[in-house]
Amino acid sequence: MSTPHAAQRHDAQPQAQGLADLVSSTHRAGEVWVSSPFDGTLVGTLPASSDEDVHSAVAAARDAHQEWAARPVAERVAPLLEFRELVLQHSEELLDLVQLETGKARSSALEEIADIVLWSSYLVHHGPRALRSQRRSSAFPLLTRTTEHHKPIGVVGVITPWNYPLTLPVTDSLPALLAGNAVVLKPDEQTSHTALRLLSLLRHAGIPEDLMQIVVGSGPEAGAALVDCADYLMFTGSSATGARVAARCAERLIGFSGELGGKNPMLILDDADTSRAAATAAQSCFSNAGQLCVSIERIYIHDSVWEEFTTRFLRRVSQLKLAPGLTWQADVGSLISEQQLKVVAEHVEDAVEKGATVLTGGKPRPDLGPFFYEPTVLTDVTEQMALHSTETFGPVVSLYRVTSEEEAIAAANDSPYGLNASVFSAKRGPAVARRLQTGSVNINDGYAASWISLDAPMGGMKRSGVGRRHGTQGILKYTESQTVARQRFASVARPAGVGRRLWAQMMLRGINVLKRLR
Ligand code: NAD
């Protein structure tokens, strides 16, 4: 986000026009200026939502949710189907907007379009079944008929970061809506236009106006206000902020799900196909300029394939093309902001000062744009260096030589994070995966295989998260389970005229029979 001094009003992009009207903000708390990381031109200005605006948005959403929740699931699916088509029809315009706000390469933005279309399809096909009420067995099956229902929670607050401005709001908001909830979304300030364009498509597709709303503003203001009044909070962002938000949710006794940071390892074992591993690693470390929660920041390479892998990997990295602009020519785009560039540069400078070796990259590229940074590969990295264990969230990866599988597994697990891991091996991938402490493990792939497995849960262990998105879990977390048990004949109580001792004997015999039926 820029200040009025950094961008000129007349530079506003046509893709952003008209979106300011969609912000839930009648008592505006100032203005949010968004400028493009490519060259600082103004993308647009938006009104910031005040504390009062956030509370009003949640109150209106709560009212709207009553009517929406009463609709059968089959009816709630229809807008998702329509939304999927609208995304495809407007894909070029969405790609432009994502690129303008994030500075990412167009190919990285395209991954987001693919992802939201496929996730909408998953929800359309699998959501209704996941939400169906289910018969549950009881201790006395003949006496009691039990059903579990999935009831919407109310207003789900969704807070998202800037790195995947289409994927993350859609991934988390759509299942909440399908489950019968309302959603109030607070996107990152830098990417609020993209979120507002999504909202306009969703409304076009049939999502009622008050049911889904967007509040705009900073995390400590609009974000914190949403945490204070939503009925459930879905947060994606850093582990530090996630912990703060979770603490507030705990105070309010509302549900919380957090998709947080990572320091994701890749293991190249001695039987790996190094050619395939090198090509995949180049993509898995530098896609989206490394600003991807599941991207690889540490590679542990078996001594016996070190030379082979490293040579191939460095060749691949040197072929990556950096470029600005709304074209298809770049493999790697800009970083999002000066702040992000500062973190990346500081991590590399700190490592080099303490003895790390730069194998390739290691420099900013102001000739391409203010926040470009070269894909960077380091070795000789030690625990004293900040990037050894702290997430960089940029185009920087460290290579470590290991002499055994055991050493690679121990090093991979020696992290406060546990989001994603990758193992390259002809035969031992599944065995190694079972020993890794991460929410997803990709065998002979970096991160894409598990992410596109939309039927399987995705999320982090340790400081990388709480709860899961995707799959049935990613839908049912937005519901309260309600157990309805109907007693058919008599209650399980001592009938009149039967003595206590006799009743106890009858009960014990009955339990003895029932235990065999379980
Ligand atoms: P961040 O935590 O600073 O911000 C994320 C969001 O939280 C933004 O919308 C921000 O405005 C809001 N926020 C900030 N302070 C808040 C507060 N006190 N109360 C409520 N909301 C607040 O994260 P970031 O640096 O912008 O994003 C990058 C981080 O996100 C990285 O750590 C990355 O790994 C993580 N991430 C995780 C996933 C995942 O699925 N696990 C996906 C994308 C990004």
Coordinates of C-alpha atoms and ligand atoms in Angstrom, one line a residue:
M1 CA 0.0 0.0 0.0
S2 CA 1.3 3.4 -0.8
T3 CA 0.7 6.9 0.6
P4 CA -0.7 9.7 -1.6
H5 CA 2.9 10.9 -2.1
A6 CA 4.1 7.8 -3.7
A7 CA 1.5 7.6 -6.5
Q8 CA -0.6 10.0 -8.6
R9 CA -4.3 9.9 -8.6
H10 CA -4.5 10.1 -12.4
D11 CA -2.6 6.8 -12.8
A12 CA -5.5 4.7 -11.4
Q13 CA -6.1 1.6 -13.5
P14 CA -9.3 0.9 -15.3
Q15 CA -9.5 -2.6 -13.8
A16 CA -10.0 -1.0 -10.4
Q17 CA -12.7 1.4 -11.2
G18 CA -16.1 1.2 -9.5
L19 CA -14.8 -1.3 -6.9
A20 CA -14.7 1.3 -4.1
D21 CA -18.5 1.3 -4.0
L22 CA -18.5 -2.4 -2.9
V23 CA -16.5 -1.7 0.4
S24 CA -18.6 -1.9 3.6
S25 CA -17.8 1.6 4.7
T26 CA -20.2 4.3 5.6
H27 CA -18.2 5.9 8.4
R28 CA -14.9 5.7 6.5
A29 CA -11.7 5.7 8.6
G30 CA -9.5 7.3 5.9
E31 CA -8.4 6.0 2.5
V32 CA -6.3 3.1 1.4
W33 CA -4.1 3.8 -1.6
V34 CA -2.9 0.8 -3.5
S35 CA 0.0 1.2 -5.9
S36 CA 1.5 -1.4 -8.2
P37 CA 4.7 -3.1 -7.1
F38 CA 5.8 -3.1 -10.7
D39 CA 6.4 0.6 -11.0
G40 CA 4.5 2.4 -8.2
T41 CA 1.6 3.6 -10.4
L42 CA -1.7 3.9 -8.6
V43 CA -4.0 0.9 -8.9
G44 CA -6.8 2.7 -7.0
T45 CA -8.0 4.2 -3.8
L46 CA -10.5 2.6 -1.4
P47 CA -12.4 3.8 1.6
A48 CA -11.1 2.3 4.8
S49 CA -13.8 0.6 7.0
S50 CA -14.1 2.0 10.5
D51 CA -14.7 -0.1 13.6
E52 CA -18.4 0.8 13.4
D53 CA -18.5 -0.2 9.7
V54 CA -17.0 -3.7 10.6
H55 CA -19.7 -4.2 13.3
S56 CA -22.5 -3.0 11.0
A57 CA -21.2 -5.4 8.2
V58 CA -21.3 -8.3 10.6
A59 CA -24.7 -7.4 11.9
A60 CA -26.2 -7.2 8.4
A61 CA -24.5 -10.4 7.4
R62 CA -25.9 -12.1 10.5
D63 CA -29.4 -11.1 9.5
A64 CA -28.9 -12.2 5.9
H65 CA -27.6 -15.6 7.0
Q66 CA -31.0 -16.6 8.5
E67 CA -32.7 -16.7 5.1
W68 CA -29.7 -18.2 3.4
A69 CA -29.3 -21.0 5.9
A70 CA -32.9 -21.9 5.5
R71 CA -32.4 -22.6 1.8
P72 CA -31.7 -26.2 0.8
V73 CA -28.0 -26.9 0.1
A74 CA -28.9 -27.7 -3.5
E75 CA -30.0 -24.1 -3.9
R76 CA -26.9 -22.7 -2.2
V77 CA -24.8 -24.6 -4.7
A78 CA -26.2 -22.7 -7.8
P79 CA -24.3 -19.4 -7.3
L80 CA -21.0 -21.4 -7.0
L81 CA -21.7 -23.0 -10.4
E82 CA -22.3 -19.6 -11.9
F83 CA -19.3 -18.0 -10.2
R84 CA -17.1 -20.7 -11.8
E85 CA -18.2 -19.7 -15.3
L86 CA -17.9 -15.9 -14.5
V87 CA -14.3 -16.4 -13.4
L88 CA -13.5 -18.1 -16.7
Q89 CA -15.2 -15.4 -18.7
H90 CA -13.4 -12.6 -16.8
S91 CA -10.1 -14.4 -16.4
E92 CA -7.9 -11.9 -18.4
E93 CA -9.2 -9.0 -16.4
L94 CA -8.7 -10.9 -13.1
L95 CA -5.1 -11.8 -14.2
D96 CA -4.4 -8.1 -14.8
L97 CA -5.8 -7.0 -11.5
V98 CA -3.8 -9.7 -9.6
Q99 CA -0.6 -8.8 -11.4
L100 CA -1.2 -5.1 -10.8
E101 CA -1.7 -5.5 -7.1
T102 CA 0.9 -8.1 -6.4
G103 CA 3.6 -7.7 -9.1
K104 CA 3.6 -11.5 -9.6
A105 CA 4.3 -13.2 -13.0
R106 CA 1.2 -13.8 -15.1
S107 CA 1.8 -17.6 -15.0
S108 CA 1.6 -17.5 -11.1
A109 CA -1.6 -15.5 -11.4
L110 CA -3.0 -18.1 -13.8
E111 CA -2.5 -20.8 -11.1
E112 CA -4.9 -18.8 -9.0
I113 CA -7.6 -18.8 -11.7
A114 CA -7.2 -22.6 -12.2
D115 CA -7.3 -23.1 -8.4
I116 CA -10.5 -21.2 -7.8
V117 CA -12.3 -22.8 -10.7
L118 CA -11.3 -26.3 -9.6
W119 CA -12.2 -25.6 -5.9
S120 CA -15.6 -24.3 -6.9
S121 CA -16.2 -27.4 -8.9
Y122 CA -15.1 -29.6 -5.9
L123 CA -17.6 -27.8 -3.7
V124 CA -20.4 -28.1 -6.2
H125 CA -19.8 -31.8 -6.6
H126 CA -18.9 -32.9 -3.0
G127 CA -20.2 -30.1 -0.8
P128 CA -23.8 -31.2 -0.6
R129 CA -22.9 -34.8 0.4
A130 CA -20.5 -33.6 3.1
L131 CA -23.2 -31.4 4.6
R132 CA -25.9 -34.1 4.5
S133 CA -27.3 -35.2 7.9
Q134 CA -26.0 -38.6 8.9
R135 CA -27.4 -41.5 11.0
R136 CA -25.2 -42.3 14.0
S137 CA -25.4 -45.5 16.0
S138 CA -26.4 -45.5 19.7
A139 CA -25.6 -47.9 22.5
F140 CA -29.3 -49.1 22.3
P141 CA -29.9 -49.2 18.6
L142 CA -33.5 -50.4 18.8
L143 CA -34.4 -47.8 21.4
T144 CA -32.7 -44.8 20.1
R145 CA -32.5 -43.3 16.6
T146 CA -29.7 -40.8 16.3
T147 CA -28.9 -38.3 13.6
E148 CA -26.0 -35.8 13.3
H149 CA -26.9 -32.5 11.6
H150 CA -24.4 -29.8 10.4
K151 CA -25.7 -26.4 11.2
P152 CA -24.1 -23.2 10.0
I153 CA -22.3 -21.2 12.7
G154 CA -23.4 -17.7 11.6
V155 CA -20.9 -15.0 10.4
V156 CA -17.5 -16.3 9.4
G157 CA -14.8 -13.7 9.5
V158 CA -12.1 -14.5 6.9
I159 CA -8.8 -12.6 7.0
T160 CA -6.4 -13.2 4.1
P161 CA -2.8 -12.1 3.2
W162 CA -1.7 -10.6 -0.1
N163 CA 0.3 -13.4 -1.7
Y164 CA -2.7 -15.3 -3.3
P165 CA -5.4 -12.7 -3.5
L166 CA -7.8 -14.9 -5.6
T167 CA -7.1 -18.3 -4.2
L168 CA -7.2 -17.6 -0.5
P169 CA -10.4 -15.6 -0.2
V170 CA -12.2 -18.0 -2.4
T171 CA -10.8 -21.2 -0.8
D172 CA -12.0 -20.1 2.6
S173 CA -15.1 -18.1 1.9
L174 CA -16.9 -20.4 -0.5
P175 CA -17.2 -23.5 1.8
A176 CA -18.4 -21.2 4.6
L177 CA -21.2 -19.8 2.3
L178 CA -22.1 -23.3 1.0
A179 CA -22.5 -24.5 4.6
G180 CA -25.1 -21.8 5.2
N181 CA -23.0 -19.1 6.8
A182 CA -22.5 -15.4 6.0
V183 CA -19.0 -14.2 5.3
V184 CA -17.2 -10.9 6.1
L185 CA -13.9 -10.8 4.4
K186 CA -10.9 -8.6 5.3
P187 CA -8.3 -9.0 2.6
D188 CA -4.8 -7.5 2.9
E189 CA -5.0 -3.8 2.1
Q190 CA -2.6 -4.2 -0.9
T191 CA -4.9 -6.7 -2.6
S192 CA -8.3 -5.4 -1.7
H193 CA -9.3 -4.5 -5.3
T194 CA -8.9 -8.1 -6.3
A195 CA -11.0 -9.3 -3.4
L196 CA -13.7 -6.7 -4.3
R197 CA -13.8 -7.9 -7.9
L198 CA -14.4 -11.4 -6.6
L199 CA -17.2 -10.1 -4.5
S200 CA -18.8 -8.4 -7.5
L201 CA -18.6 -11.7 -9.5
L202 CA -20.1 -13.6 -6.5
R203 CA -23.0 -11.1 -6.3
H204 CA -23.5 -11.4 -10.0
A205 CA -23.6 -15.2 -9.6
G206 CA -26.5 -14.9 -7.0
I207 CA -24.9 -14.5 -3.6
P208 CA -27.3 -12.1 -1.7
E209 CA -25.9 -8.6 -1.1
D210 CA -25.6 -8.6 2.7
L211 CA -24.6 -12.2 2.9
M212 CA -21.0 -11.6 1.9
Q213 CA -19.2 -8.3 2.6
I214 CA -15.8 -6.9 2.4
V215 CA -14.2 -4.6 4.9
V216 CA -11.0 -2.8 4.0
G217 CA -8.2 -1.6 6.2
S218 CA -5.2 -2.5 8.2
G219 CA -4.9 -5.7 10.3
P220 CA -4.7 -4.0 13.7
E221 CA -7.8 -1.9 12.9
A222 CA -10.3 -3.5 10.5
G223 CA -8.8 -7.0 11.1
A224 CA -8.9 -6.8 14.9
A225 CA -12.5 -5.3 14.8
L226 CA -13.6 -8.4 12.7
V227 CA -12.0 -10.8 15.2
D228 CA -14.0 -9.0 17.9
C229 CA -17.4 -9.6 16.4
A230 CA -17.4 -12.6 14.0
D231 CA -18.8 -15.9 15.1
Y232 CA -15.9 -17.9 13.7
L233 CA -12.5 -16.8 12.4
M234 CA -10.6 -18.2 9.5
F235 CA -7.2 -16.6 9.4
T236 CA -4.4 -17.0 6.9
G237 CA -1.1 -15.1 7.5
S238 CA 2.0 -15.2 9.6
S239 CA 2.3 -17.4 12.7
A240 CA 2.9 -14.4 14.9
T241 CA -0.3 -12.6 13.9
G242 CA -2.1 -16.0 13.8
A243 CA -1.2 -16.5 17.5
R244 CA -2.5 -13.1 18.5
V245 CA -5.8 -13.6 16.6
A246 CA -6.2 -17.1 18.1
A247 CA -5.7 -15.7 21.6
R248 CA -8.5 -13.2 21.0
C249 CA -10.8 -15.9 19.6
A250 CA -10.1 -18.1 22.7
E251 CA -11.1 -15.2 24.9
R252 CA -14.4 -14.9 23.0
L253 CA -14.8 -18.7 22.9
I254 CA -15.3 -18.7 19.1
G255 CA -13.8 -21.2 16.7
F256 CA -10.5 -20.4 15.0
S257 CA -8.7 -22.0 12.0
G258 CA -5.3 -20.7 11.1
E259 CA -3.2 -21.3 8.0
L260 CA 0.2 -19.9 8.9
G261 CA 3.9 -19.7 8.0
G262 CA 6.4 -22.4 7.0
K263 CA 10.1 -23.1 6.4
N264 CA 9.5 -26.0 4.1
P265 CA 12.1 -28.7 3.5
M266 CA 12.9 -30.8 0.4
L267 CA 14.8 -34.0 0.8
I268 CA 16.9 -35.4 -2.1
L269 CA 17.7 -39.0 -1.3
D270 CA 20.5 -41.0 -2.8
D271 CA 18.1 -42.8 -5.2
A272 CA 16.4 -39.6 -6.5
D273 CA 16.0 -38.7 -10.1
T274 CA 18.1 -35.6 -9.9
S275 CA 17.1 -34.2 -13.2
R276 CA 13.4 -34.2 -12.3
A277 CA 14.2 -33.1 -8.8
A278 CA 16.2 -30.1 -10.1
A279 CA 13.5 -29.0 -12.5
T280 CA 10.8 -29.3 -9.8
A281 CA 12.9 -27.6 -7.1
A282 CA 13.5 -24.5 -9.3
Q283 CA 9.7 -24.2 -9.7
S284 CA 8.9 -25.0 -6.0
C285 CA 11.4 -22.5 -4.6
F286 CA 10.8 -19.6 -6.9
S287 CA 7.2 -19.7 -8.1
N288 CA 5.4 -16.5 -7.0
A289 CA 9.0 -15.2 -6.2
G290 CA 9.0 -17.6 -3.3
Q291 CA 6.1 -15.7 -1.6
L292 CA 4.1 -18.9 -1.2
C293 CA 3.4 -20.5 2.2
V294 CA 4.2 -24.1 0.9
S295 CA 7.3 -23.2 -1.2
I296 CA 10.6 -24.8 -0.5
E297 CA 13.2 -22.8 1.5
R298 CA 15.6 -25.6 2.6
I299 CA 17.0 -28.5 0.5
Y300 CA 18.8 -31.5 2.2
I301 CA 20.8 -33.3 -0.5
H302 CA 22.4 -36.7 0.0
D303 CA 26.2 -36.5 -0.4
S304 CA 26.2 -39.1 -3.2
V305 CA 24.0 -36.9 -5.5
W306 CA 25.1 -33.5 -4.3
E307 CA 27.2 -32.6 -7.3
E308 CA 24.7 -34.0 -9.8
F309 CA 21.7 -32.3 -8.2
T310 CA 23.4 -29.0 -7.5
T311 CA 24.8 -28.6 -11.0
R312 CA 21.4 -29.3 -12.5
F313 CA 19.5 -27.1 -10.1
L314 CA 21.7 -24.1 -10.6
R315 CA 21.4 -24.4 -14.3
R316 CA 17.6 -24.4 -14.0
V317 CA 17.6 -21.4 -11.7
S318 CA 19.9 -19.4 -14.0
Q319 CA 17.3 -20.0 -16.8
L320 CA 14.5 -18.4 -14.8
K321 CA 13.4 -15.2 -16.5
L322 CA 12.6 -12.1 -14.3
A323 CA 10.4 -9.5 -15.9
P324 CA 7.7 -6.9 -15.0
G325 CA 4.5 -6.3 -16.8
L326 CA 1.1 -7.8 -17.7
T327 CA 2.6 -10.3 -20.3
W328 CA 3.5 -14.0 -20.3
Q329 CA 7.2 -13.5 -20.6
A330 CA 8.3 -13.8 -16.9
D331 CA 8.9 -16.9 -14.8
V332 CA 9.4 -14.8 -11.8
G333 CA 7.9 -11.4 -11.0
S334 CA 8.4 -8.7 -8.4
L335 CA 8.2 -9.0 -4.6
I336 CA 5.1 -7.3 -3.2
S337 CA 6.6 -4.4 -1.3
E338 CA 9.6 -2.6 0.0
Q339 CA 9.0 -4.3 3.4
Q340 CA 9.2 -7.7 1.7
L341 CA 12.3 -6.8 -0.2
K342 CA 13.9 -5.6 3.0
V343 CA 13.3 -8.9 4.8
V344 CA 14.8 -10.9 1.8
A345 CA 17.8 -8.6 1.4
E346 CA 18.5 -8.6 5.2
H347 CA 18.3 -12.4 5.4
V348 CA 20.8 -12.8 2.5
E349 CA 23.2 -10.1 3.8
D350 CA 23.1 -11.6 7.4
A351 CA 23.9 -15.1 6.0
V352 CA 26.7 -13.8 3.8
E353 CA 28.2 -11.8 6.6
K354 CA 28.2 -14.9 8.8
G355 CA 29.9 -17.1 6.2
A356 CA 27.3 -18.4 3.8
T357 CA 28.2 -18.8 0.1
V358 CA 26.0 -17.4 -2.6
L359 CA 25.8 -20.0 -5.4
T360 CA 23.6 -17.8 -7.6
G361 CA 21.6 -14.6 -7.3
G362 CA 21.9 -12.6 -4.0
K363 CA 21.1 -9.2 -5.4
P364 CA 18.1 -6.8 -5.8
R365 CA 17.2 -5.9 -9.4
P366 CA 16.1 -2.2 -9.4
D367 CA 16.6 -2.2 -13.2
L368 CA 13.5 -4.3 -13.5
G369 CA 11.4 -2.7 -10.8
P370 CA 11.7 -1.3 -7.3
F371 CA 11.1 -4.7 -5.5
F372 CA 12.6 -7.3 -7.8
Y373 CA 15.2 -9.7 -6.3
E374 CA 17.1 -12.4 -8.0
P375 CA 16.3 -16.1 -7.4
T376 CA 19.0 -16.9 -4.8
V377 CA 20.7 -20.2 -3.8
L378 CA 22.9 -20.3 -0.7
T379 CA 25.1 -22.9 0.9
D380 CA 27.3 -23.1 4.1
V381 CA 24.2 -21.9 6.0
T382 CA 24.5 -22.3 9.8
E383 CA 22.1 -22.0 12.8
Q384 CA 23.5 -18.6 13.6
M385 CA 22.0 -17.1 10.4
A386 CA 18.4 -15.7 10.6
L387 CA 17.3 -17.6 7.4
H388 CA 18.3 -20.9 8.8
S389 CA 15.1 -21.3 10.8
T390 CA 13.1 -18.2 10.1
E391 CA 10.7 -18.0 7.2
T392 CA 12.1 -15.7 4.5
F393 CA 9.0 -15.8 2.2
G394 CA 11.0 -14.8 -0.8
P395 CA 13.2 -16.2 -3.6
V396 CA 15.9 -17.6 -1.4
V397 CA 16.7 -21.3 -0.7
S398 CA 19.6 -22.9 1.3
L399 CA 21.3 -26.2 0.3
Y400 CA 22.5 -28.6 3.0
R401 CA 24.7 -31.6 2.3
V402 CA 23.6 -34.7 4.4
T403 CA 25.2 -38.1 4.6
S404 CA 22.1 -40.2 5.4
E405 CA 18.4 -40.4 5.2
E406 CA 18.2 -40.2 9.0
E407 CA 20.2 -37.0 9.1
A408 CA 17.9 -35.5 6.4
I409 CA 14.7 -36.4 8.3
A410 CA 16.1 -35.1 11.6
A411 CA 17.1 -31.8 10.0
A412 CA 13.8 -31.4 8.2
N413 CA 11.9 -31.9 11.5
D414 CA 14.1 -29.6 13.4
S415 CA 11.9 -26.6 12.9
P416 CA 9.1 -24.8 14.7
Y417 CA 7.1 -25.0 11.5
G418 CA 5.3 -28.0 10.0
L419 CA 3.5 -26.9 6.9
N420 CA 4.8 -28.8 3.8
A421 CA 7.7 -31.1 2.8
S422 CA 8.9 -32.7 -0.3
V423 CA 10.8 -36.0 -0.8
F424 CA 12.6 -37.0 -4.0
S425 CA 13.3 -40.8 -4.0
A426 CA 12.6 -43.7 -6.3
K427 CA 11.6 -46.1 -3.5
R428 CA 11.6 -44.6 0.0
G429 CA 9.2 -41.6 -0.4
P430 CA 6.2 -43.1 1.5
A431 CA 8.4 -44.4 4.4
V432 CA 10.1 -41.1 4.8
A433 CA 6.8 -39.2 4.5
R434 CA 5.4 -41.0 7.5
R435 CA 8.3 -39.7 9.7
L436 CA 8.0 -36.0 8.6
Q437 CA 6.2 -33.6 10.9
T438 CA 4.3 -31.6 8.3
G439 CA 0.7 -31.3 7.3
S440 CA 1.5 -32.2 3.7
V441 CA 4.3 -34.3 2.1
N442 CA 4.8 -34.3 -1.7
I443 CA 6.7 -37.3 -3.0
N444 CA 8.7 -36.5 -6.2
D445 CA 7.0 -33.1 -6.3
G446 CA 7.4 -29.8 -4.4
Y447 CA 4.0 -28.6 -3.3
A448 CA 1.5 -28.8 -6.2
A449 CA 0.6 -32.5 -5.9
S450 CA -0.8 -32.1 -2.4
W451 CA -2.4 -28.7 -3.0
I452 CA -4.4 -29.9 -6.0
S453 CA -5.6 -33.0 -4.1
L454 CA -8.6 -30.9 -3.2
D455 CA -10.4 -33.8 -1.5
A456 CA -7.6 -34.1 1.0
P457 CA -7.1 -31.8 4.0
M458 CA -4.4 -29.1 3.7
G459 CA -2.8 -27.3 6.7
G460 CA 0.0 -27.1 9.1
M461 CA 1.4 -28.9 12.2
K462 CA 3.3 -27.1 15.0
R463 CA 3.4 -23.3 14.4
S464 CA 2.2 -23.6 10.9
G465 CA -1.5 -23.8 11.7
V466 CA -4.6 -25.0 13.5
G467 CA -7.3 -26.8 11.5
R468 CA -7.4 -27.7 7.9
R469 CA -8.7 -26.3 4.6
H470 CA -9.8 -28.4 1.5
G471 CA -11.7 -31.7 1.6
T472 CA -14.6 -32.5 3.9
Q473 CA -12.8 -31.0 6.9
G474 CA -12.5 -27.7 5.0
I475 CA -16.3 -27.5 4.7
L476 CA -17.5 -29.0 8.0
K477 CA -15.3 -26.7 10.1
Y478 CA -17.8 -24.0 9.2
T479 CA -20.6 -25.9 10.9
E480 CA -21.7 -26.9 14.4
S481 CA -22.6 -30.5 14.8
Q482 CA -26.0 -31.1 16.3
T483 CA -26.9 -34.5 17.6
V484 CA -30.6 -35.3 17.6
A485 CA -31.5 -38.5 19.4
R486 CA -35.1 -39.8 19.3
Q487 CA -36.1 -42.3 21.9
R488 CA -38.5 -44.8 20.3
F489 CA -40.1 -46.7 23.2
A490 CA -39.3 -46.4 26.9
S491 CA -36.4 -44.5 28.2
V492 CA -33.4 -46.5 29.6
A493 CA -34.7 -46.3 33.2
R494 CA -35.7 -48.8 35.8
P495 CA -39.4 -49.8 35.2
A496 CA -41.7 -49.5 38.1
G497 CA -42.0 -52.7 40.0
V498 CA -38.5 -53.9 39.1
G499 CA -36.2 -53.9 42.1
R500 CA -32.8 -52.1 42.0
R501 CA -30.7 -55.3 42.3
L502 CA -32.7 -57.1 39.6
W503 CA -32.5 -54.1 37.3
A504 CA -28.7 -53.9 37.9
Q505 CA -28.3 -57.6 36.9
M506 CA -30.5 -57.1 33.8
M507 CA -28.4 -54.1 32.8
L508 CA -25.1 -55.9 33.2
R509 CA -26.4 -58.8 31.1
G510 CA -27.6 -56.4 28.5
I511 CA -24.3 -54.6 28.4
N512 CA -22.5 -57.9 28.0
V513 CA -24.6 -58.7 24.9
L514 CA -24.3 -55.1 23.5
K515 CA -20.5 -55.0 23.8
R516 CA -20.2 -57.8 21.3
L517 CA -22.3 -55.9 18.8
R518 CA -20.0 -52.9 18.8
Ligands
NAD1 P1 0.3 -11.1 8.3 O1 0.0 -12.0 9.4 O2 1.1 -9.9 8.6 O3 -1.1 -10.5 7.7 C1 -2.1 -11.4 7.2 C2 -3.5 -10.8 7.3 O4 -3.8 -10.5 8.7 C3 -3.6 -9.4 6.6 O5 -4.9 -9.2 6.1 C4 -3.4 -8.4 7.8 O6 -4.0 -7.2 7.5 C5 -4.1 -9.1 8.9 N1 -3.7 -8.7 10.2 C6 -2.5 -8.2 10.6 N2 -2.5 -8.0 12.0 C7 -3.8 -8.3 12.4 C8 -4.4 -8.2 13.7 N3 -3.8 -7.8 14.8 N4 -5.7 -8.7 13.8 C9 -6.3 -9.2 12.7 N5 -5.8 -9.2 11.5 C10 -4.5 -8.8 11.3 O7 0.9 -11.9 7.1 P2 1.6 -11.5 5.8 O8 3.0 -11.2 6.2 O9 0.9 -10.4 5.2 O10 1.5 -12.8 4.9 C11 2.6 -13.7 4.8 C12 2.4 -14.8 5.8 O11 1.3 -15.6 5.5 C13 3.6 -15.8 5.7 O12 4.0 -16.2 6.9 C14 3.0 -17.0 4.9 O13 3.6 -18.2 5.2 C15 1.6 -16.9 5.5 N6 0.7 -17.7 4.6 C16 0.2 -18.9 5.0 C17 -0.6 -19.6 4.1 C18 -1.1 -21.0 4.5 O14 -2.0 -21.5 3.8 N7 -0.5 -21.6 5.5 C19 -1.0 -19.1 2.9 C20 -0.5 -17.8 2.5 C21 0.3 -17.1 3.4

